[in-house]
Amino acid sequence: MTELMLVFVIQVGIIVFAAKIGNLIFEKLKLPGLLGELLIGILIGPYLLGSIPLPISGFENGVFPLNQEFPISKELYGLCTIASIVLLFNVGLETDIKLFLKYSVAGFFIGLGGVLGSFILGILAAYIYKVFILKTSFIFTSPSTLFLGVMSTATSVGITARILSERKKLETPEGVSILSAAVVDDVLGIIFLAIILGVVNSSSNSNKIDWVKISLVGIKAISVWLGATFIGLLLSQKLSKTLKLFKHKVSISIMALGLSLIVAGLFEEAGLALIIGAYVTGISLSNTDISILIREMLQPISEFLIPIFFCVMGMLVNIKEMININVLTFGIIFLILAILGKVIGCGFPSLFFNFNFIGALRIGSGMIPRGEVALIIAGIGIASGFISQEIFGVSIFMTLFTTMIAPILMLKLFLNPKSGYKVNKTEEETYKTTTYQFPNEDITNLVLGYILKMFEEEGFFIHIINQAEEIYNVRKDTSFITIEKEEDRIILSYFNDDDLKLINAIFIEVIANVEKTIKSLQKPIDTKKAIEQFIGSDNIEDKIQNKKFASEYASYFSKLLIIPDLKASTKEEVIRELVDRIILFNPGYDKDLIIKDIIERERSMSTGMQYGIALPHAKTQAVDKLICAVGISKKGIDFNSLDKKPSYIFFMVLSPKGENVSHLKFMAYIASILTAERREKLINAKTIDEIYNIIIE
């Protein structure tokens, strides 16, 4: 057992690194990262590199040896199964019931059309493969036929949602219709899977189709699924209150995940799939105020497990079988029919809901990508022995290429400025927004912090949608509000007018708190101690630390940006003279914006320190890297320094706004090296070379 676990943990570690590398490569290529995880899995799997023998104990047959019964070990497949439960639990949590109900008519028929169209064409692909390629008889109820049909129904709307979000098209008629149809697609796809598993598990080897039996199995599967979902939604608020008894956010989320594992197991026992139980648990909690909290708290677990799932799915592909001309031919046929199934199946019904031809094409292309659900279904099929290695490989082939083709089609279709709607969309059908403007970005950041804190105090759960772009979702009971910061503006999106009243009430309180904070800051703050400790010291430990960082920061200093004898006589003239030197050797930079940002920083508090040092600085969008200019004034300039004495030594530091650059750390380094001895040397230095050597010595 110990040796088994040793091999297992090393395998998991290799998969984690490999999956992340594959993800990063594909993200760099502007392609979905899951494709990289799949392909890297194929590469390191037992059919390729994984089975190469190694002269290491435990790995004599390779890191991922090919097993006789199943390509990978039971331990790895068990971890992969838990990952699939986490994945479908998250899909259920992300299901927007309100959106589904609001656009239920159009979404239902578009989603239904996509599922039926894909299922029928998936069955057609199986027919072509068996009759025309393999020259064998076709049995409608055979496991491989049914699995091919259901595999082609599952849409991965996450990829589509990302493209729509990047193009600012999420709230367009097409965007909303795709998202609502995707909910129907998920629901119907899960029901189809439940029916097919029931049919396959209870079918005999007879070629005769027992439609009565199939109907009974289908009714049972739908009844169990719908019954469990109805009970889950009915008890969702009580379930939410029960989970809240655990108080801590992490505990609430972990217990919710534990519940999904239990329900998944019960569904498997009932003859349905584990993932159906996980999805039902997720959808039951999706309409509660803790759904966003659970998704956020489980994010680290998802980040760990889900790439493992995609990588292991890739490891199950026998690439040697895929090279077979019959399999490749079938793969291309299945891919084409899978694309047509969604484009026609979803596009055609949308024409009856005020969409024109281009709108229908956008919706159809948005529903093309297959992803996690298709792979899970394929994994269930191969693990249960219902489908062959060839069909599993074809399902991976179809998933890869639909995921790559869909973004290309969507971008081309959305580049066309023509509306996809026959009539203008009414105001009631979209999100409503309210925008607040502020004097500058610093005030905006302060207000945003207060707004988030106020929502949290009101019992709302806050979910970070995009940390870099500062987009948040706040949710409580039936209230659902999106907060987005854009430089000096805060935009709040909402559905209900009652939410607007709440937003305004919170905003009034926030402004009151901000004004209170600003008034309290009008009282002078003693910064003398901080500045004294900021300027260079002769302490031996500080010298050792400075030596450590000297090589790291030396590249930021340039002889081209040193002025040994400043001509300026005022604070503003010093700033302009140093900026002019920067622009001389960086003509692409915006001079006016740099000066504006530096002067704005000076207005809040002078950067004149003491001991004759001034450090004018700013984070600005005008530069693309950290840059430092140095100037020495022989006569001294009034820079509003703390000690009221003239400044002689000037280091101007600029860095790009919003980038992860060591702006303050670099300034702290400059201040720390400006010891009394070095300050005197700099003031007395006559040449650029002399100043440069004093700085970097």
XYZ file of C-alpha atoms in Angstrom:
697
model
C 0.000 0.000 0.000
C 2.841 2.390 0.863
C 4.500 1.825 -2.508
C 1.167 2.293 -4.314
C 0.640 5.611 -2.558
C 4.215 6.707 -3.296
C 3.645 6.132 -7.014
C 0.202 7.759 -6.853
C 1.343 11.019 -5.208
C 4.225 11.387 -7.681
C 1.805 10.784 -10.567
C -0.573 13.455 -9.232
C 2.308 15.921 -8.850
C 3.440 15.340 -12.441
C -0.140 15.738 -13.723
C -0.579 19.034 -11.816
C 2.603 20.507 -13.334
C 1.935 19.116 -16.817
C -1.679 20.359 -16.856
C -0.634 23.847 -15.763
C 2.101 24.022 -18.423
C -0.369 22.908 -21.109
C -2.881 25.473 -19.873
C -0.338 28.323 -19.942
C 0.858 27.470 -23.466
C -2.674 27.496 -24.875
C -3.637 30.662 -22.976
C -0.594 32.346 -24.546
C -1.900 31.231 -27.939
C -5.275 32.831 -27.066
C -6.918 29.394 -26.972
C -8.900 27.806 -24.112
C -6.541 26.384 -21.489
C -8.526 23.151 -21.142
C -7.349 22.179 -24.648
C -3.760 22.377 -23.445
C -4.627 20.226 -20.428
C -6.225 17.605 -22.685
C -3.345 17.500 -25.171
C -0.645 17.376 -22.482
C -2.581 14.444 -20.981
C -2.416 12.618 -24.317
C 1.341 13.300 -24.479
C 2.249 12.059 -20.967
C -0.365 9.282 -20.958
C 0.202 5.505 -21.040
C -0.143 5.334 -24.830
C 2.840 7.686 -25.382
C 5.508 8.956 -22.922
C 3.869 7.546 -19.796
C 4.744 3.915 -20.555
C 8.470 4.485 -21.241
C 10.390 2.365 -18.674
C 12.501 4.230 -16.120
C 15.386 2.854 -14.013
C 13.600 3.881 -10.811
C 11.898 1.610 -8.304
C 8.146 1.653 -8.830
C 8.437 3.086 -12.361
C 9.950 0.106 -14.207
C 6.986 0.176 -16.624
C 6.874 3.963 -16.862
C 5.381 6.793 -14.796
C 1.918 6.020 -16.176
C 2.060 2.338 -17.180
C -0.665 0.936 -19.407
C -2.919 -1.361 -17.382
C -4.622 -4.353 -18.980
C -8.178 -3.758 -17.721
C -8.184 0.051 -17.876
C -5.508 2.438 -19.237
C -4.844 4.186 -15.901
C -4.811 3.146 -12.246
C -7.953 2.989 -10.110
C -6.482 5.633 -7.802
C -6.099 8.162 -10.634
C -9.549 7.414 -12.004
C -10.992 7.815 -8.485
C -9.409 11.272 -8.173
C -10.702 12.094 -11.654
C -14.216 11.033 -10.581
C -14.144 13.386 -7.583
C -12.949 16.148 -9.937
C -15.928 15.499 -12.240
C -18.299 15.812 -9.248
C -16.715 19.137 -8.246
C -16.975 20.296 -11.863
C -20.686 19.468 -12.235
C -21.437 20.814 -8.755
C -19.965 24.137 -9.923
C -21.951 23.987 -13.182
C -25.131 23.526 -11.130
C -24.223 26.419 -8.810
C -23.655 28.681 -11.824
C -27.067 27.848 -13.333
C -29.038 31.095 -13.283
C -32.622 30.068 -12.516
C -33.821 33.684 -12.730
C -32.317 34.085 -16.184
C -33.819 30.762 -17.225
C -37.295 31.802 -16.062
C -37.025 35.297 -17.515
C -36.112 34.002 -20.965
C -37.698 30.589 -20.490
C -39.739 30.541 -23.719
C -36.996 31.530 -26.201
C -34.273 29.810 -24.167
C -36.285 26.606 -23.879
C -36.957 26.240 -27.605
C -33.420 27.273 -28.623
C -31.889 24.872 -26.075
C -34.336 22.100 -26.963
C -33.592 22.544 -30.664
C -29.859 22.305 -29.996
C -30.175 19.164 -27.878
C -32.527 17.365 -30.278
C -30.574 18.435 -33.357
C -27.258 17.330 -31.852
C -28.667 14.048 -30.542
C -30.232 13.122 -33.887
C -27.089 14.006 -35.851
C -24.965 12.168 -33.268
C -27.075 9.048 -33.891
C -26.682 9.683 -37.649
C -22.889 9.781 -37.172
C -23.068 6.393 -35.410
C -25.170 5.023 -38.292
C -22.668 6.241 -40.922
C -19.750 4.814 -38.922
C -21.266 1.352 -38.439
C -23.002 0.866 -41.778
C -20.658 2.618 -44.227
C -17.252 2.482 -42.488
C -17.305 -0.701 -40.380
C -19.856 -2.458 -42.669
C -21.757 -3.822 -39.635
C -25.408 -3.731 -38.589
C -26.826 -0.674 -36.853
C -28.669 -1.083 -33.519
C -30.353 2.085 -32.269
C -30.258 1.072 -28.591
C -26.620 -0.089 -28.542
C -24.581 1.723 -25.832
C -22.066 3.208 -28.289
C -24.853 4.647 -30.478
C -26.701 6.225 -27.566
C -23.509 7.594 -26.012
C -22.484 9.217 -29.311
C -25.883 10.911 -29.407
C -25.764 12.219 -25.846
C -22.075 13.253 -26.037
C -22.864 15.612 -28.894
C -25.629 17.392 -26.924
C -23.529 18.908 -24.128
C -22.545 22.574 -24.626
C -19.648 24.171 -22.729
C -20.969 27.697 -22.409
C -18.030 28.886 -20.254
C -15.882 29.418 -23.364
C -18.720 31.270 -25.108
C -19.391 33.417 -22.023
C -15.730 34.466 -21.901
C -15.775 35.548 -25.565
C -19.059 37.428 -25.082
C -17.657 39.139 -21.995
C -14.450 40.202 -23.777
C -16.491 41.631 -26.678
C -18.946 43.330 -24.263
C -21.770 41.252 -25.797
C -23.053 39.419 -22.708
C -26.075 41.701 -22.404
C -26.994 41.667 -26.097
C -30.089 39.728 -27.231
C -27.805 36.994 -28.608
C -25.704 36.864 -25.420
C -28.679 36.552 -23.079
C -30.342 33.986 -25.364
C -27.177 31.850 -25.503
C -26.808 31.886 -21.710
C -30.469 31.054 -21.092
C -30.455 28.350 -23.802
C -27.311 26.897 -22.204
C -29.261 26.377 -18.966
C -31.920 24.413 -20.915
C -29.108 22.606 -22.745
C -27.531 21.511 -19.444
C -30.854 20.417 -17.970
C -31.962 18.451 -21.050
C -28.488 17.006 -21.560
C -28.466 15.673 -17.980
C -31.994 14.235 -18.469
C -30.858 12.556 -21.725
C -27.863 11.076 -19.907
C -30.137 9.790 -17.116
C -32.459 8.139 -19.648
C -29.649 6.612 -21.672
C -27.873 5.220 -18.609
C -31.167 3.658 -17.575
C -31.708 2.178 -21.031
C -28.122 0.889 -21.307
C -28.076 -0.587 -17.798
C -31.345 -2.449 -18.363
C -30.925 -3.406 -22.030
C -30.240 -6.938 -23.220
C -28.150 -8.092 -26.127
C -31.258 -8.610 -28.215
C -31.460 -6.704 -31.466
C -35.160 -6.134 -30.882
C -36.039 -2.676 -29.593
C -38.383 -2.846 -26.617
C -39.934 0.632 -26.758
C -42.190 -0.058 -23.771
C -39.181 -0.894 -21.625
C -37.280 2.136 -22.910
C -40.271 4.373 -22.141
C -40.563 3.034 -18.594
C -36.843 3.497 -17.975
C -37.036 7.019 -19.404
C -39.992 7.925 -17.213
C -38.176 6.563 -14.146
C -34.987 8.517 -14.946
C -36.875 11.775 -15.575
C -38.996 11.255 -12.442
C -35.963 10.691 -10.207
C -34.102 13.665 -11.706
C -37.030 16.103 -11.689
C -38.233 14.896 -8.292
C -34.822 15.391 -6.700
C -34.408 18.788 -8.375
C -37.878 19.947 -7.281
C -37.289 18.845 -3.682
C -33.835 20.469 -3.736
C -35.184 23.818 -4.976
C -38.100 23.633 -2.537
C -35.784 23.058 0.421
C -32.956 25.272 -0.872
C -33.481 28.145 1.571
C -33.722 25.758 4.556
C -30.639 23.977 3.294
C -28.873 27.343 3.033
C -29.826 28.231 6.624
C -28.585 24.833 7.835
C -25.238 25.284 6.109
C -24.938 28.782 7.592
C -24.917 27.191 11.052
C -21.292 26.297 10.350
C -20.682 30.118 10.378
C -17.262 30.274 8.703
C -17.257 30.760 4.928
C -14.835 27.911 4.265
C -16.779 25.522 6.518
C -20.071 26.369 4.763
C -18.504 25.655 1.378
C -16.787 22.426 2.402
C -20.009 21.067 3.924
C -21.888 21.957 0.699
C -19.282 20.021 -1.299
C -19.618 17.089 1.130
C -23.382 17.135 0.542
C -22.854 17.029 -3.237
C -20.602 13.963 -2.865
C -23.246 12.158 -0.806
C -26.062 13.007 -3.235
C -23.827 11.982 -6.176
C -23.301 8.579 -4.572
C -27.043 8.142 -3.956
C -27.792 8.899 -7.621
C -25.236 6.319 -8.735
C -26.924 3.803 -6.434
C -30.279 4.664 -8.059
C -28.882 3.696 -11.478
C -28.101 7.254 -12.610
C -24.689 8.920 -12.899
C -22.649 10.495 -10.087
C -22.494 13.757 -11.992
C -26.297 14.002 -12.160
C -26.443 13.984 -8.365
C -23.690 16.615 -8.187
C -25.537 18.802 -10.711
C -28.825 18.479 -8.797
C -27.089 19.569 -5.555
C -25.518 22.552 -7.323
C -28.749 23.655 -9.004
C -30.617 23.302 -5.673
C -28.200 25.769 -4.047
C -27.901 28.043 -7.114
C -30.808 30.248 -6.081
C -29.539 30.810 -2.520
C -27.426 33.694 -1.298
C -24.543 31.340 -0.455
C -24.086 30.010 -4.007
C -21.551 32.699 -4.910
C -19.790 32.213 -1.585
C -19.488 28.443 -2.160
C -18.100 28.935 -5.669
C -15.528 31.436 -4.433
C -14.415 29.373 -1.423
C -14.164 26.186 -3.505
C -12.124 27.956 -6.191
C -8.747 26.637 -4.890
C -10.113 23.054 -4.833
C -11.491 23.515 -8.365
C -8.174 25.002 -9.559
C -6.431 21.880 -8.268
C -8.858 19.141 -9.334
C -10.376 20.300 -12.637
C -7.069 20.498 -14.602
C -6.338 16.983 -13.296
C -9.684 15.865 -14.733
C -8.952 17.221 -18.227
C -5.385 15.887 -18.179
C -6.491 12.386 -17.111
C -9.208 12.403 -19.799
C -6.440 13.053 -22.329
C -4.416 10.164 -20.873
C -7.248 7.765 -21.759
C -6.864 8.511 -25.501
C -5.120 5.813 -27.500
C -3.458 8.059 -30.056
C -2.274 5.032 -32.081
C -5.898 4.013 -32.654
C -6.718 7.576 -33.735
C -4.239 7.368 -36.620
C -6.440 4.695 -38.227
C -8.003 6.109 -41.428
C -11.462 4.774 -40.510
C -11.351 6.453 -37.091
C -10.085 9.750 -38.541
C -12.824 9.692 -41.194
C -15.434 9.026 -38.537
C -13.967 11.778 -36.338
C -14.311 14.366 -39.111
C -17.886 13.240 -39.895
C -18.816 13.369 -36.191
C -17.224 16.835 -35.832
C -19.121 18.267 -38.830
C -22.444 16.822 -37.660
C -21.794 18.037 -34.084
C -21.285 21.605 -35.385
C -24.345 21.447 -37.651
C -26.433 20.006 -34.811
C -25.953 23.178 -32.757
C -25.894 25.752 -35.573
C -29.112 24.421 -37.141
C -30.721 23.079 -33.961
C -30.273 26.354 -32.025
C -30.231 28.796 -34.934
C -33.477 27.719 -36.592
C -35.767 28.115 -33.506
C -34.232 31.543 -32.779
C -35.633 32.857 -36.091
C -39.098 32.586 -34.503
C -38.068 34.829 -31.577
C -37.265 38.100 -33.372
C -33.720 37.126 -34.418
C -32.580 37.619 -37.998
C -30.221 35.325 -39.911
C -26.978 36.756 -38.484
C -28.437 36.678 -34.971
C -29.399 33.016 -35.453
C -25.866 32.215 -36.662
C -24.363 33.961 -33.614
C -26.559 31.934 -31.259
C -25.812 28.687 -33.100
C -22.047 29.296 -33.086
C -22.159 30.225 -29.401
C -23.605 26.801 -28.598
C -20.974 24.847 -30.585
C -18.235 24.299 -27.945
C -18.265 20.956 -26.174
C -16.238 20.623 -23.026
C -16.382 19.228 -19.542
C -19.815 17.525 -19.670
C -19.080 15.786 -22.995
C -15.779 14.527 -21.578
C -17.408 13.309 -18.370
C -20.036 11.413 -20.379
C -17.283 9.918 -22.551
C -15.343 8.985 -19.396
C -18.408 7.236 -17.963
C -18.836 5.380 -21.253
C -15.268 4.061 -21.463
C -15.010 3.269 -17.731
C -18.256 1.266 -17.925
C -17.191 -0.518 -21.098
C -20.094 1.003 -23.076
C -17.855 2.623 -25.711
C -14.582 1.553 -27.351
C -11.202 3.316 -27.349
C -11.893 4.494 -30.907
C -15.188 6.177 -29.995
C -13.640 7.712 -26.865
C -10.818 9.133 -29.015
C -13.354 10.511 -31.482
C -15.219 12.246 -28.632
C -11.943 13.923 -27.557
C -11.322 14.886 -31.204
C -14.790 16.453 -31.426
C -14.368 18.290 -28.092
C -10.991 19.736 -29.082
C -12.046 21.050 -32.457
C -15.488 22.399 -31.519
C -13.793 24.316 -28.707
C -11.251 25.772 -31.143
C -13.679 26.503 -34.002
C -16.401 28.242 -31.952
C -14.319 31.287 -30.818
C -13.145 31.911 -34.408
C -16.710 31.793 -35.764
C -18.097 33.965 -32.971
C -15.435 36.658 -33.342
C -16.085 36.893 -37.090
C -19.867 37.057 -36.611
C -19.724 39.661 -33.831
C -17.280 41.853 -35.791
C -20.215 42.508 -38.120
C -21.848 45.663 -36.659
C -25.296 44.606 -37.908
C -27.845 43.901 -35.187
C -28.921 40.287 -34.803
C -32.363 41.326 -33.621
C -35.274 42.117 -35.921
C -36.605 44.813 -33.580
C -34.894 46.962 -30.967
C -34.611 45.300 -27.607
C -36.804 46.920 -24.963
C -35.231 48.488 -21.949
C -36.906 46.039 -19.587
C -35.110 43.078 -21.149
C -31.613 44.219 -20.208
C -29.693 44.925 -17.079
C -30.259 48.419 -15.729
C -27.198 50.388 -14.688
C -26.392 53.384 -12.558
C -23.008 55.130 -12.705
C -21.207 57.290 -10.142
C -18.345 59.576 -11.186
C -15.549 60.720 -8.835
C -12.796 63.370 -8.972
C -9.945 60.855 -9.357
C -9.090 57.163 -9.172
C -7.866 57.348 -5.560
C -11.270 58.572 -4.370
C -12.916 55.905 -6.558
C -10.855 53.160 -4.885
C -11.743 54.531 -1.446
C -15.471 54.614 -2.291
C -15.362 51.096 -3.805
C -13.853 49.725 -0.603
C -16.620 51.330 1.458
C -19.344 50.060 -0.933
C -18.124 46.455 -0.693
C -17.796 46.722 3.088
C -21.327 48.166 3.363
C -22.833 45.376 1.251
C -21.035 42.805 3.415
C -22.393 44.427 6.583
C -25.888 44.194 5.057
C -25.467 40.405 4.808
C -24.582 40.256 1.100
C -22.102 37.700 -0.194
C -19.394 39.222 -2.373
C -17.880 37.298 -5.282
C -14.835 38.558 -7.203
C -15.572 37.977 -10.893
C -12.337 39.537 -12.157
C -9.709 40.821 -9.719
C -7.626 42.570 -12.393
C -10.579 44.463 -13.905
C -12.252 44.919 -10.487
C -15.628 43.347 -11.244
C -17.703 42.016 -8.331
C -21.046 40.281 -7.848
C -22.949 40.902 -4.614
C -25.918 38.737 -3.751
C -28.471 38.242 -0.993
C -31.771 36.399 -1.306
C -33.326 37.700 -4.585
C -30.993 40.708 -4.968
C -28.228 40.297 -7.545
C -25.982 43.307 -8.258
C -22.801 43.623 -10.338
C -20.211 46.271 -9.381
C -17.548 47.344 -11.866
C -14.822 49.985 -11.459
C -13.531 51.863 -14.506
C -10.809 54.370 -13.529
C -12.791 57.225 -11.888
C -16.255 55.616 -12.244
C -18.197 52.910 -10.447
C -20.930 51.171 -12.466
C -23.615 49.150 -10.683
C -25.868 46.817 -12.697
C -29.131 45.448 -11.322
C -32.444 43.871 -12.360
C -35.032 45.199 -9.934
C -35.969 48.791 -9.057
C -35.895 47.769 -5.386
C -32.194 47.019 -5.837
C -31.685 50.594 -7.135
C -33.242 51.975 -3.950
C -30.878 49.807 -1.917
C -27.901 50.945 -4.023
C -28.799 54.611 -3.481
C -29.273 54.097 0.270
C -25.866 52.411 0.524
C -24.253 55.096 -1.646
C -25.548 57.879 0.646
C -24.048 56.102 3.674
C -20.788 55.484 1.825
C -20.399 59.148 0.847
C -21.063 60.153 4.466
C -18.267 57.820 5.594
C -15.907 59.062 2.876
C -16.517 62.708 3.837
C -15.922 61.810 7.476
C -12.628 60.160 6.505
C -11.552 63.156 4.396
C -12.377 65.592 7.221
C -10.373 63.526 9.686
C -7.406 63.642 7.298
C -7.493 67.459 7.311
C -5.889 67.255 10.746
C -2.091 67.261 10.188
C -0.474 63.844 10.427
C 3.007 63.509 11.882
C 5.098 61.983 9.088
C 8.460 63.088 10.464
C 9.314 59.740 12.080
C 8.445 57.768 8.943
C 10.525 60.042 6.704
C 13.499 59.991 9.086
C 13.472 56.193 9.059
C 12.950 56.213 5.283
C 16.203 58.025 4.461
C 19.512 56.101 4.250
C 21.225 54.749 7.333
C 24.781 53.757 8.166
C 23.617 50.573 9.929
C 25.773 47.598 8.865
C 22.708 45.322 8.435
C 21.126 47.867 6.072
C 24.339 47.922 4.032
C 24.251 44.123 3.675
C 20.584 44.297 2.583
C 21.341 47.081 0.078
C 24.195 45.064 -1.387
C 21.780 42.170 -1.865
C 19.367 44.324 -3.912
C 21.985 46.436 -5.738
C 22.361 44.078 -8.695
C 18.557 43.715 -8.973
C 17.927 47.480 -9.200
C 21.077 48.622 -11.035
C 19.423 48.116 -14.437
C 16.830 50.811 -13.635
C 19.542 53.497 -13.587
C 20.834 54.896 -16.878
C 23.546 57.445 -17.629
C 21.239 58.867 -20.306
C 18.750 59.937 -17.623
C 21.204 61.737 -15.315
C 21.432 65.567 -15.234
C 24.552 66.588 -13.226
C 23.626 70.283 -12.976
C 19.902 71.132 -13.080
C 19.037 74.542 -14.555
C 15.651 74.661 -12.777
C 15.003 77.111 -9.946
C 11.453 76.053 -8.897
C 9.692 72.822 -8.007
C 7.672 72.728 -11.236
C 10.763 73.498 -13.344
C 12.611 70.544 -11.745
C 9.721 68.217 -12.624
C 9.573 69.477 -16.213
C 13.362 69.305 -16.710
C 13.527 65.687 -15.502
C 10.472 64.716 -17.574
C 12.031 66.369 -20.652
C 15.115 64.185 -20.196
C 12.916 61.053 -19.973
C 10.966 62.053 -23.111
C 14.217 62.803 -25.001
C 15.174 59.121 -24.841
C 11.598 57.740 -24.772
C 9.785 59.857 -27.409
C 6.736 57.551 -27.411
C 5.765 58.519 -23.851
C 3.019 61.070 -23.192
C 4.849 64.045 -21.656
C 1.747 65.984 -20.595
C 0.219 62.957 -18.864
C 3.452 62.256 -16.945
C 3.636 65.861 -15.695
C -0.070 65.832 -14.804
C 0.257 62.607 -12.774
C 3.398 63.761 -10.934
C 1.928 67.167 -10.050
C -1.304 65.487 -8.890
C 0.787 63.272 -6.601
C 2.647 66.349 -5.283
C -0.658 68.075 -4.457
C -1.608 65.308 -2.034
C 1.745 65.524 -0.221
C 5.139 66.864 -1.228
C 7.808 64.288 -2.030
C 10.481 66.588 -0.649
C 12.033 64.570 2.196
C 14.840 65.970 4.320
C 18.657 66.109 4.130
C 18.316 67.752 0.691
C 16.515 64.781 -0.954
C 13.346 64.830 -3.102
C 11.699 61.778 -4.692
C 9.027 62.998 -7.153
C 7.176 59.928 -8.421
C 3.939 58.641 -9.926
C 2.230 55.571 -11.277
C 1.061 56.530 -14.738
C -0.383 55.008 -17.906
C 2.107 57.092 -19.896
C 4.993 54.618 -19.370
C 5.330 50.881 -20.010
C 8.163 50.094 -17.576
C 9.737 51.371 -14.376
C 12.010 54.280 -15.227
C 14.201 56.550 -13.087
C 15.729 59.979 -13.861
C 18.318 61.609 -11.580
C 19.070 65.305 -11.227
C 21.510 67.269 -9.019
C 21.062 70.976 -8.216
C 24.199 72.775 -7.020
C 22.334 75.786 -5.638
C 19.375 73.962 -4.033
C 15.656 74.308 -4.810
C 12.635 74.850 -2.559
C 10.669 71.571 -2.876
C 8.401 72.028 0.179
C 10.550 69.585 2.121
C 9.674 68.376 5.593
C 12.674 70.144 7.180
C 11.901 73.365 5.218
C 15.385 73.260 3.690
C 16.332 73.282 -0.033
C 16.566 70.016 -1.983
C 19.743 69.182 -3.943
C 19.265 65.526 -4.961
C 16.272 64.488 -7.122
C 15.255 60.946 -8.104
C 12.166 60.870 -10.338
C 10.536 57.410 -10.435
C 7.771 56.469 -12.883
C 6.083 53.087 -13.253
C 3.131 51.781 -15.280
C -0.235 51.977 -13.523
C -1.942 48.676 -12.877
C 1.201 46.605 -13.477
C 2.911 44.398 -10.904
C 6.036 46.546 -10.588
C 8.156 47.120 -7.442
C 7.496 50.880 -7.487
C 7.586 51.614 -3.742
C 10.197 48.939 -3.056
C 12.520 50.593 -5.587
C 11.953 54.001 -4.000
C 12.640 52.522 -0.573
C 15.917 51.154 -1.956
C 16.901 54.594 -3.308
C 16.164 56.235 0.030
C 18.071 53.558 1.924
C 21.318 54.010 -0.058
C 21.347 57.798 0.322
C 23.581 57.835 3.384
C 25.185 61.102 4.574
C 28.477 60.195 2.863
C 26.829 59.349 -0.451
C 24.616 62.484 -0.376
C 27.706 64.660 -0.005
C 29.453 62.837 -2.879
C 26.428 63.260 -5.182
C 26.149 67.010 -4.510
C 29.871 67.511 -5.211
C 29.970 65.227 -8.291
C 30.710 66.993 -11.582
C 30.110 64.391 -14.308
C 27.401 61.920 -15.296
C 29.810 58.974 -14.934
C 30.763 60.077 -11.443
C 27.096 60.336 -10.338
C 26.256 56.967 -11.932
C 29.119 55.203 -10.165
C 28.180 56.711 -6.793
C 24.589 55.454 -7.196
C 25.368 51.863 -8.216
C 28.559 51.254 -6.238
